[in-house]
Coordinates of C-alpha atoms in Angstrom, one line a residue:
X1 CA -22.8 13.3 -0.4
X2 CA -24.4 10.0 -0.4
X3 CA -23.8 6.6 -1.7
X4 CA -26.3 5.2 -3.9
X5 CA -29.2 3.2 -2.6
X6 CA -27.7 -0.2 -4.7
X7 CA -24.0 0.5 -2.9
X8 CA -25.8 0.9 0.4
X9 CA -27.9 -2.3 0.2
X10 CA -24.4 -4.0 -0.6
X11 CA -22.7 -2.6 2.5
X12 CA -25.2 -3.2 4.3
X13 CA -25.6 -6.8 3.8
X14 CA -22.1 -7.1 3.7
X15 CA -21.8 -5.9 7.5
X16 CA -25.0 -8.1 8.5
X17 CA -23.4 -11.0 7.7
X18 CA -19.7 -10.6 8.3
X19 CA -20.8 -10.0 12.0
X20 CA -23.1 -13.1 12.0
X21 CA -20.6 -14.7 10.6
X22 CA -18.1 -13.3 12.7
X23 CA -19.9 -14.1 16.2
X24 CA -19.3 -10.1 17.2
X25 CA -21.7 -8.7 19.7
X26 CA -21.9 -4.9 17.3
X27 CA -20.2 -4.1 14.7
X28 CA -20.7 -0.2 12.9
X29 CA -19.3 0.9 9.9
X30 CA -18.9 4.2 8.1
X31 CA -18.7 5.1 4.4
X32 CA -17.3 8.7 4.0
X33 CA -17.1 10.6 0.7
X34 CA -15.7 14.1 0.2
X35 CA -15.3 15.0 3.5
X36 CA -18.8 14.1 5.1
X37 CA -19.7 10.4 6.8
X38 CA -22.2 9.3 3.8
X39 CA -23.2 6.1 5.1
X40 CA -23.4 4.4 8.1
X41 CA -23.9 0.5 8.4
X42 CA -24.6 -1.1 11.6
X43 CA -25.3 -4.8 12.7
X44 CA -25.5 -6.4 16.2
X45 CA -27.4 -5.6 19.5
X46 CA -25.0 -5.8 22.2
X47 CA -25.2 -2.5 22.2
X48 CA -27.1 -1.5 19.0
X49 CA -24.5 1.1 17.6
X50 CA -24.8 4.7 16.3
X51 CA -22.7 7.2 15.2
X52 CA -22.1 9.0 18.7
X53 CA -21.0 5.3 20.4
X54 CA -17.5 5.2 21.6
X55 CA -15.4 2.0 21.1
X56 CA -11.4 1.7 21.9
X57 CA -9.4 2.6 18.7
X58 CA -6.6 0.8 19.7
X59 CA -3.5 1.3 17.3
X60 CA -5.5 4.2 15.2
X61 CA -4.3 6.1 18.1
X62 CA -0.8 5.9 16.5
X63 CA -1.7 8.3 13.7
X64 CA -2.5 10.8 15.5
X65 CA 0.9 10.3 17.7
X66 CA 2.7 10.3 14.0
X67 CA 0.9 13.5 13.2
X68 CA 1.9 15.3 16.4
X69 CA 5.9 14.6 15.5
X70 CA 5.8 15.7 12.0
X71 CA 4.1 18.8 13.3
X72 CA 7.2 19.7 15.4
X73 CA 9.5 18.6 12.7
X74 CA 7.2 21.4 10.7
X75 CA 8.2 23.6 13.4
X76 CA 12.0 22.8 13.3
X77 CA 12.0 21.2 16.4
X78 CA 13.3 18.1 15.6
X79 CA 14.3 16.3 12.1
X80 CA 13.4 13.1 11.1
X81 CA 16.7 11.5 10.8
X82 CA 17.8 13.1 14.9
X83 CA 18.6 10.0 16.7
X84 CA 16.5 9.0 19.8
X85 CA 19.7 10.1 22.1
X86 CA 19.5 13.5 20.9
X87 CA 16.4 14.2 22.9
X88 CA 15.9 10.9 25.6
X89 CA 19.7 10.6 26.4
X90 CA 20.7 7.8 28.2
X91 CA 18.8 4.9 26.3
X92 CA 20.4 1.6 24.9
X93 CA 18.6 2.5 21.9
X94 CA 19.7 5.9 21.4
X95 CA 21.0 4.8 17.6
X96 CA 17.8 4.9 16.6
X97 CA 16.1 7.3 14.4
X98 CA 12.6 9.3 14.7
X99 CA 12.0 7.9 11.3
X100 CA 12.7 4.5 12.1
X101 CA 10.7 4.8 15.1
X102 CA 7.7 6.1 13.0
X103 CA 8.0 3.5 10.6
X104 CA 8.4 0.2 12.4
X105 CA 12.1 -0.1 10.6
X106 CA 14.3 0.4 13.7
X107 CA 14.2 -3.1 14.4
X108 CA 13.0 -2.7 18.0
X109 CA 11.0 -5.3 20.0
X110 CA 6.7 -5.0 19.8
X111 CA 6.6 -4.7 23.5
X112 CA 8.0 -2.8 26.7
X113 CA 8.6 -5.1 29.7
X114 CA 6.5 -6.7 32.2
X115 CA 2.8 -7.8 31.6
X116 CA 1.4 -7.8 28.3
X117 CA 0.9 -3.9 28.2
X118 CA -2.4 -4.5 26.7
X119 CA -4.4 -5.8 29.8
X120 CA -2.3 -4.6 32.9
X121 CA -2.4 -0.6 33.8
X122 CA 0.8 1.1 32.4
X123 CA 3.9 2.4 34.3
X124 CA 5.1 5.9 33.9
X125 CA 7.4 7.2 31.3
X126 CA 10.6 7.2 33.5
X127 CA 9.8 3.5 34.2
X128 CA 9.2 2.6 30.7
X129 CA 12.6 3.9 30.2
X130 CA 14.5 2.7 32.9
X131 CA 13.5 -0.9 30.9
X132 CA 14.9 -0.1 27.6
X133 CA 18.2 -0.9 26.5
X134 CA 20.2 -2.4 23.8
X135 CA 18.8 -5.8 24.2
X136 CA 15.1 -4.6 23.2
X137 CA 16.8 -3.9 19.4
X138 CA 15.5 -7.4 17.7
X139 CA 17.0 -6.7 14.3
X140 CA 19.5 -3.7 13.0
X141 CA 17.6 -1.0 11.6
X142 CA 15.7 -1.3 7.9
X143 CA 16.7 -5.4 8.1
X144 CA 13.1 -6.1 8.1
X145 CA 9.4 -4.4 8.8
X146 CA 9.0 -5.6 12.9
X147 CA 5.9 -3.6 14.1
X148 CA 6.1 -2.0 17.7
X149 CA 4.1 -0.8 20.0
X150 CA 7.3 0.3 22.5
X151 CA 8.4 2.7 19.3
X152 CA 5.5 4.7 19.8
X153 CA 5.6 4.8 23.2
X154 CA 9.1 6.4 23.4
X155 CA 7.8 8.3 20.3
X156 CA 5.1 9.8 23.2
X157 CA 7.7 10.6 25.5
X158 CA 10.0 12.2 23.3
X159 CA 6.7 14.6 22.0
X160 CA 6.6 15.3 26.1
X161 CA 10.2 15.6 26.4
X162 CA 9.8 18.4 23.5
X163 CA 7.2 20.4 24.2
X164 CA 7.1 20.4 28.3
X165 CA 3.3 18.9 27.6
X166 CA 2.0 15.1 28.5
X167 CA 1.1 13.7 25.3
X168 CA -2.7 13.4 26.1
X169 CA -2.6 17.1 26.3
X170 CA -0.9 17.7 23.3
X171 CA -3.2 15.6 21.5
X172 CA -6.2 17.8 22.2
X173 CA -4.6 21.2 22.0
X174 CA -3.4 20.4 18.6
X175 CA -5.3 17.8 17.0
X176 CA -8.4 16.5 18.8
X177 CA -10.1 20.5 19.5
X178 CA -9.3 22.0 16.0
X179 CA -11.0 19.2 14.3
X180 CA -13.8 18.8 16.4
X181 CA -13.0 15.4 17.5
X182 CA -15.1 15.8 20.7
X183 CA -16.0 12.3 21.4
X184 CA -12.4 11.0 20.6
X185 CA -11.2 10.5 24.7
X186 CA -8.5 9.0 26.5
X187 CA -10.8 7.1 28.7
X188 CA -13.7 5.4 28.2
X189 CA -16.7 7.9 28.2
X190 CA -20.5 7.0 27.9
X191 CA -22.4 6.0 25.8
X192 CA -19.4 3.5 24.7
X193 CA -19.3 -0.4 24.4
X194 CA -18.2 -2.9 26.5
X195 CA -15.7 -5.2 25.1
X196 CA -15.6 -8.7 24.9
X197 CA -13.7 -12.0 24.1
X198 CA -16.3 -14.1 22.6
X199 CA -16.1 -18.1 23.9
X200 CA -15.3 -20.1 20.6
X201 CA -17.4 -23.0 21.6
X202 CA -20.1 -21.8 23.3
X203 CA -20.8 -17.9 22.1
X204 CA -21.0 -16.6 25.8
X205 CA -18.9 -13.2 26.5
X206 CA -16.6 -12.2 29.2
X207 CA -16.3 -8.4 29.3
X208 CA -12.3 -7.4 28.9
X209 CA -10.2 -4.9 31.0
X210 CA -10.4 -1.1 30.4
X211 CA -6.7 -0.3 31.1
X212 CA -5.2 3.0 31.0
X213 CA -1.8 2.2 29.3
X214 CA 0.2 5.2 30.7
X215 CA 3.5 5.7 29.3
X216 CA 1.9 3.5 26.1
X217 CA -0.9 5.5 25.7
X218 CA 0.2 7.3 22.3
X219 CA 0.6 3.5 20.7
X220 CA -3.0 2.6 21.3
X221 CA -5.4 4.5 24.3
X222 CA -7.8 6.0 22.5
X223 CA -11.8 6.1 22.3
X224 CA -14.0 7.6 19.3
X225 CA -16.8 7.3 17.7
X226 CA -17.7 6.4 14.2
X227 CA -18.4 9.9 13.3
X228 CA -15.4 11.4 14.9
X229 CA -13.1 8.2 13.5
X230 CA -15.0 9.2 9.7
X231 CA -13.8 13.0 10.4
X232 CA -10.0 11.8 11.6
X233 CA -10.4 9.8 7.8
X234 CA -11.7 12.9 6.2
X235 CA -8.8 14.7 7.4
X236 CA -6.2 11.9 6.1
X237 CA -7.9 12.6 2.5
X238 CA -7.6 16.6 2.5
X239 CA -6.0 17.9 5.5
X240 CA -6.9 21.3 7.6
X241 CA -3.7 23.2 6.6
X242 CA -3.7 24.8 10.1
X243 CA -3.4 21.3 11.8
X244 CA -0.8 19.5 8.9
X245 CA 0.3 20.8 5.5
X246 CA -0.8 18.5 2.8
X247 CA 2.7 18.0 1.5
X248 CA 3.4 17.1 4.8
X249 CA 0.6 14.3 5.0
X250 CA 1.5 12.7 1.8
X251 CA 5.1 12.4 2.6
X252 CA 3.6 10.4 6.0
X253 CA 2.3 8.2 3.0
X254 CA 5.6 7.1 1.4
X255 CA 6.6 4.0 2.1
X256 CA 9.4 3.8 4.3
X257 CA 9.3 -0.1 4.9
X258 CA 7.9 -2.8 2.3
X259 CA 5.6 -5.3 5.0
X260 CA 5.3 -7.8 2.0
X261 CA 8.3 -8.5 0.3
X262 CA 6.7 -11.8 -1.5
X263 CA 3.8 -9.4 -3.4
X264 CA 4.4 -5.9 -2.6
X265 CA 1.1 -5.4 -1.0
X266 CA 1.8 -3.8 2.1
X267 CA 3.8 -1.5 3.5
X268 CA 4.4 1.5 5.8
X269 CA 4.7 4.5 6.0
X270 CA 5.7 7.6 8.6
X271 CA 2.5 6.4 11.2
X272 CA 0.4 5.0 8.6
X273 CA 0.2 1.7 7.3
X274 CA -0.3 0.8 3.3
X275 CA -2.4 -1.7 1.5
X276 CA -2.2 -2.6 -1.7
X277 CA -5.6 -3.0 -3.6
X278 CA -5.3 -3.9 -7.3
X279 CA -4.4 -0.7 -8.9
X280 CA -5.3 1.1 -5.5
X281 CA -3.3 2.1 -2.7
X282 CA -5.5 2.9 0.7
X283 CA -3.2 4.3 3.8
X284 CA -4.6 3.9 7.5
X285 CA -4.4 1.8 10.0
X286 CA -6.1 -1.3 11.9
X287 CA -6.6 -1.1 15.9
X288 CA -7.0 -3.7 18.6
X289 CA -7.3 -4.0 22.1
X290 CA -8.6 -6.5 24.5
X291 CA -12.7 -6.5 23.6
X292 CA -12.1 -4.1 20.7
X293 CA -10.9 -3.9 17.0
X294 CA -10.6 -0.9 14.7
X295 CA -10.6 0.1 11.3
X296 CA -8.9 3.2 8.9
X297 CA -9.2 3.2 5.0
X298 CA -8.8 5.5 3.1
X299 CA -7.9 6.3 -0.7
X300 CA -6.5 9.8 -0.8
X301 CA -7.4 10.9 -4.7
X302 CA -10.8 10.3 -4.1
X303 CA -11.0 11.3 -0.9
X304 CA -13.2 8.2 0.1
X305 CA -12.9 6.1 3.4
X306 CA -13.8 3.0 5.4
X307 CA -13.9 3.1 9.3
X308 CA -14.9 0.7 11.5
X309 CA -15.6 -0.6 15.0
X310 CA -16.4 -3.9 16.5
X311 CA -16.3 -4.6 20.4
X312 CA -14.5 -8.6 20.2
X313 CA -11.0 -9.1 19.9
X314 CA -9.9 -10.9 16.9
X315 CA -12.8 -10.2 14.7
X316 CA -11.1 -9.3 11.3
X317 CA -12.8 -5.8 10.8
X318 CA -9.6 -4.4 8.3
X319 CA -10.1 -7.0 5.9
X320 CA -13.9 -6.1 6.0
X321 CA -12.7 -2.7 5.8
X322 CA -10.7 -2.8 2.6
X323 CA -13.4 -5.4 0.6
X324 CA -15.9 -2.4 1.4
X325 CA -13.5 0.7 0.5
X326 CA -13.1 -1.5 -2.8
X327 CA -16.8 -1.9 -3.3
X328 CA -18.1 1.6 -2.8
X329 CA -14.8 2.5 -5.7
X330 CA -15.6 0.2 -7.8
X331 CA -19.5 0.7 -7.4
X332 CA -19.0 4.3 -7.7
X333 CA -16.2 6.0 -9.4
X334 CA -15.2 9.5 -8.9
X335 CA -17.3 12.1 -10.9
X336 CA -14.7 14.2 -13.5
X337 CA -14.0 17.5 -12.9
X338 CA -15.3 19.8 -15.5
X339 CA -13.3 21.7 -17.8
X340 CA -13.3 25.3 -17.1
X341 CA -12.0 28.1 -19.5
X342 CA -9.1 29.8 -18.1
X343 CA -9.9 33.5 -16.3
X344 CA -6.7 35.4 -18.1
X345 CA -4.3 34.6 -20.9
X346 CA -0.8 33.9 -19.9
X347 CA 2.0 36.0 -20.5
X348 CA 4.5 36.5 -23.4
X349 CA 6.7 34.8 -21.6
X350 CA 4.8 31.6 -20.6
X351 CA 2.9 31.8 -23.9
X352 CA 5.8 31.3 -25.6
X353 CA 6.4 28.5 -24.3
X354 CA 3.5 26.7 -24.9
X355 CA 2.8 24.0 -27.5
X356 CA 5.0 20.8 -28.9
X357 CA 8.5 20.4 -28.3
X358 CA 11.0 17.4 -29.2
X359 CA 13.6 15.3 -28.1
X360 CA 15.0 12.4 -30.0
X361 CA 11.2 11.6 -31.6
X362 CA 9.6 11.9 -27.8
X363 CA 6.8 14.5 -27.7
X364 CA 6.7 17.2 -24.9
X365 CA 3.7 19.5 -24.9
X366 CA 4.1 22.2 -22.8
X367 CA 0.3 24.2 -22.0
X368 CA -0.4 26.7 -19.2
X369 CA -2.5 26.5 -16.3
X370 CA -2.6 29.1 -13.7
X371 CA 0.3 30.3 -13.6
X372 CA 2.1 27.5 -14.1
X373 CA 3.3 24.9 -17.3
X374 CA 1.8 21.9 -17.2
X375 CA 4.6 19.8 -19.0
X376 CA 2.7 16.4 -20.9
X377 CA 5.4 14.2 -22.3
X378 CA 4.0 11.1 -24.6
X379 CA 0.8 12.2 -23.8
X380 CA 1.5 10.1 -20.6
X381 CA 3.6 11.5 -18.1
X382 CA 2.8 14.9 -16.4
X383 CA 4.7 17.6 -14.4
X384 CA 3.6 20.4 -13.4
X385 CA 6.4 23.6 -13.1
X386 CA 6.7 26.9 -11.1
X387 CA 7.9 29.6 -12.5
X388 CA 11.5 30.7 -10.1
X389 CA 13.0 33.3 -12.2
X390 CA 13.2 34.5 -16.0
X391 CA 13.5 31.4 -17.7
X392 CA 13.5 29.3 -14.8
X393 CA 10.6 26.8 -13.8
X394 CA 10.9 24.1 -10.9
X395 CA 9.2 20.8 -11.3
X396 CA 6.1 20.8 -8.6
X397 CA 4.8 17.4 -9.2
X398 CA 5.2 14.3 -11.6
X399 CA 8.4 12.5 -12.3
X400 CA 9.8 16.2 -13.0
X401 CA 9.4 17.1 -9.0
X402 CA 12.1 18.9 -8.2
X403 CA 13.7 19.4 -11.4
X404 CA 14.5 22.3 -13.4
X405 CA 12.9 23.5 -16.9
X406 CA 15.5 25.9 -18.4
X407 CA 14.4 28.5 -20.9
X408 CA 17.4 28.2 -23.7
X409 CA 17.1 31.7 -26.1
X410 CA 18.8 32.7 -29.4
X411 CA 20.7 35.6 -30.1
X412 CA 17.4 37.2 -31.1
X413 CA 15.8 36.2 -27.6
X414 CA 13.7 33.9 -29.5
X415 CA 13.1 30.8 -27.1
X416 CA 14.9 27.6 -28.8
X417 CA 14.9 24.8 -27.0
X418 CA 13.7 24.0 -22.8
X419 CA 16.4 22.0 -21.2
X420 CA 14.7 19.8 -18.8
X421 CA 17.5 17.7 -16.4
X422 CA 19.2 18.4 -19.4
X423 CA 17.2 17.0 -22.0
X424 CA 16.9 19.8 -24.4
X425 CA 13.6 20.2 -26.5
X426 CA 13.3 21.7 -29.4
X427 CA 11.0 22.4 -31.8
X428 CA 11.0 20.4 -34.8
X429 CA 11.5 16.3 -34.5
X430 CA 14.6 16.8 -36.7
X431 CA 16.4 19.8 -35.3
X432 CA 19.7 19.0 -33.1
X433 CA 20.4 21.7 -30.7

């Protein structure tokens, strides 16, 4: 899929002059639609970019680190509430909980000791962890959102601790090589950019460090490409079941900590951070290091993303990100999905069931759709039910998740009313059961 030739004129001219503006040496973005990179906007000539250039992700590489922990929590290896201690014993921070960890509410400091971890080489994990202890807890746990960078680095070493495999490993064995990711690195590998801090006054640049982080590599190491970085967002939209269940994915998205308490338009989640967009919400994640800044949008119903790269630090390339993400939405909504007649009837049971039903003058219409009821109550909200025994239907999705639809049946084995959370339906407006 495409975007239109109107919505690519806009990007692009948006990109040519946010990095004129922006005094960026390159700067390439990447529309993707439906699973496929359908656009690519570049701008800059040092180097001219293209799809198959590597730049540094930076804190993008934390998704994939957030990934590789739910999948062992898939696995029962760990749970999300285990405290730290139960698996690195022997830290001042042992209190702390995976899920804190993962989402920046455990109230831990941004930054492991020593040089700023971002331009000096890293120190092993046993060193990192030698250098943690109760002092390195800023606030008490879900005070306040207090992003860190050391979180995901003992988040790394507890993955090693786990599985017996350094985490570099264990990100291409179960993430990088399933999804074809093959220009998605740990080091640098050509053709990539050189990064840069750009001189404010004078617009000369003076290349930046290319550090290996070590021990706090999983918070921000990477290298992609824009066409491996628009497959990473293609995943985050629709997910490869034999990498991450989808349920599992959109509970990553959940909020666990509010960033903006003033306007609610931020927030995070279990590795991936929120943004608030009118009536949107886009989950991703931005990325910096020295020379290097990175960009993750994506809006999950339509299955629609903005990535980015640009090789100078401080360039704001997430704002960019999200006014484009809005633009192509807004530009182009999603096409409906056509009706389609249903393949077989449903049974007597299910049949039975379907049509209007009332409780206290509020409307529940009950229709059936593969299999399952589709519960429509005011015409607003919708649940959609699985059938768990006679009678008995679970709440799948909509404010009736989880919930129980109970089949109530006279003494002729007529159904009489649906008891839903115990609200009891019945059939006429006026009837009491």
């Amino acid at each position: 899929m495409t975007v239109l030739p109107e919505t690519a004129r806009q990007i692009d001219t948006r990109v040519a002059q946010a990095q004129a503006d922006g005094h960026t040496p390159s700067l390439v973005v990447g529309v993707v639609r439906d699973g496929t990179l359908a656009h690519v906007a570049v701008a800059g000539e040092h180097p001219r970019p293209d799809v198959d250039l590597q730049y540094r992700v930076g804190s993008i590489s934390k998704t994939m680190t957030a990934t590789l922990i739910m999948q062992l929590r898939d696995a029962g290896r760990l749970a999300l509430d285990d405290r730290l201690e139960q698996h690195l014993p022997g830290t001042g921070v042992g209190a702390l909980t995976v899920r804190q960890l993962l989402g920046h509410a455990s109230g831990i400091q941004r930054e492991p000791e020593g040089d700023w971890w971002e331009r000096a080489a890293g120190v092993d994990f046993t060193t990192l962890l030698a250098e943690v202890d109760a002092d390195k807890i800023a606030y008490p746990p879900h005070r306040a959102y207090h992003y860190s960078n050391l979180a995901y680095g003992l988040l790394g070493g507890l993955l090693e601790r786990l599985t017996g495999t350094p985490w570099a490993d264990l990100l291409d064995e179960r993430i990088l090589t399933p999804l074809g990711l093959r220009r998605t690195t740990y080091a640098a590998t050509e053709p990539y950019a050189r990064g840069y801090v750009v001189h404010p006054w004078h617009g000369t640049l003076r290349e930046e460090p290319r550090t290996d982080t070590g021990a706090m590599a999983p918070a921000g190491q990477l290298w992609s490409t824009i066409e491996d970085l628009g497959r990473w967002a293609a995943f985050l939209a629709d997910p490869d079941p034999a990498v991450l269940a989808a349920e599992t994915l959109t509970e990553m998205c959940a909020p666990v900590v509010i960033s903006d308490l003033d306007s609610w338009t931020g927030g995070h989640g279990l590795g991936l951070e929120l943004y608030r967009d009118g009536e949107r919400v886009y989950v991703g994640h931005g990325g910096s290091m020295p020379g290097y800044v990175a960009a993750l949008l994506v809006h999950r119903s339509t299955r629609t993303a903005v990535v980015g790269f640009a090789n100078s630090y401080g360039f704001p390339i997430t704002g960019l990100g999200r006014q484009l993400l809005t633009t192509v939405l807004d530009a182009e909504p999603a096409f409906p999905q056509p009706w389609r007649p249903a393949t077989a009837a449903p049974d007597a049971e299910s049949g039975e069931l379907t049509g209007r039903w009332w409780w206290m003058g509020t409307s529940l219409d009950l229709s059936w759709d593969a299999g399952d009821l589709v519960a429509h109550v005011r015409g607003e909200r919708v649940s959609r039910f699985t059938a768990e025994g006679t009678d008995r239907w679970r709440g799948r999705s909509g404010p009736e998740n989880g919930e129980i639809l109970s089949v109530l049946r006279d003494d002729n084995g007529r159904a009489q009313a649906v008891d839903i959370a115990t609200f009891v339906f019945t059939r006429s407006p006026d009837e009491v059961p």
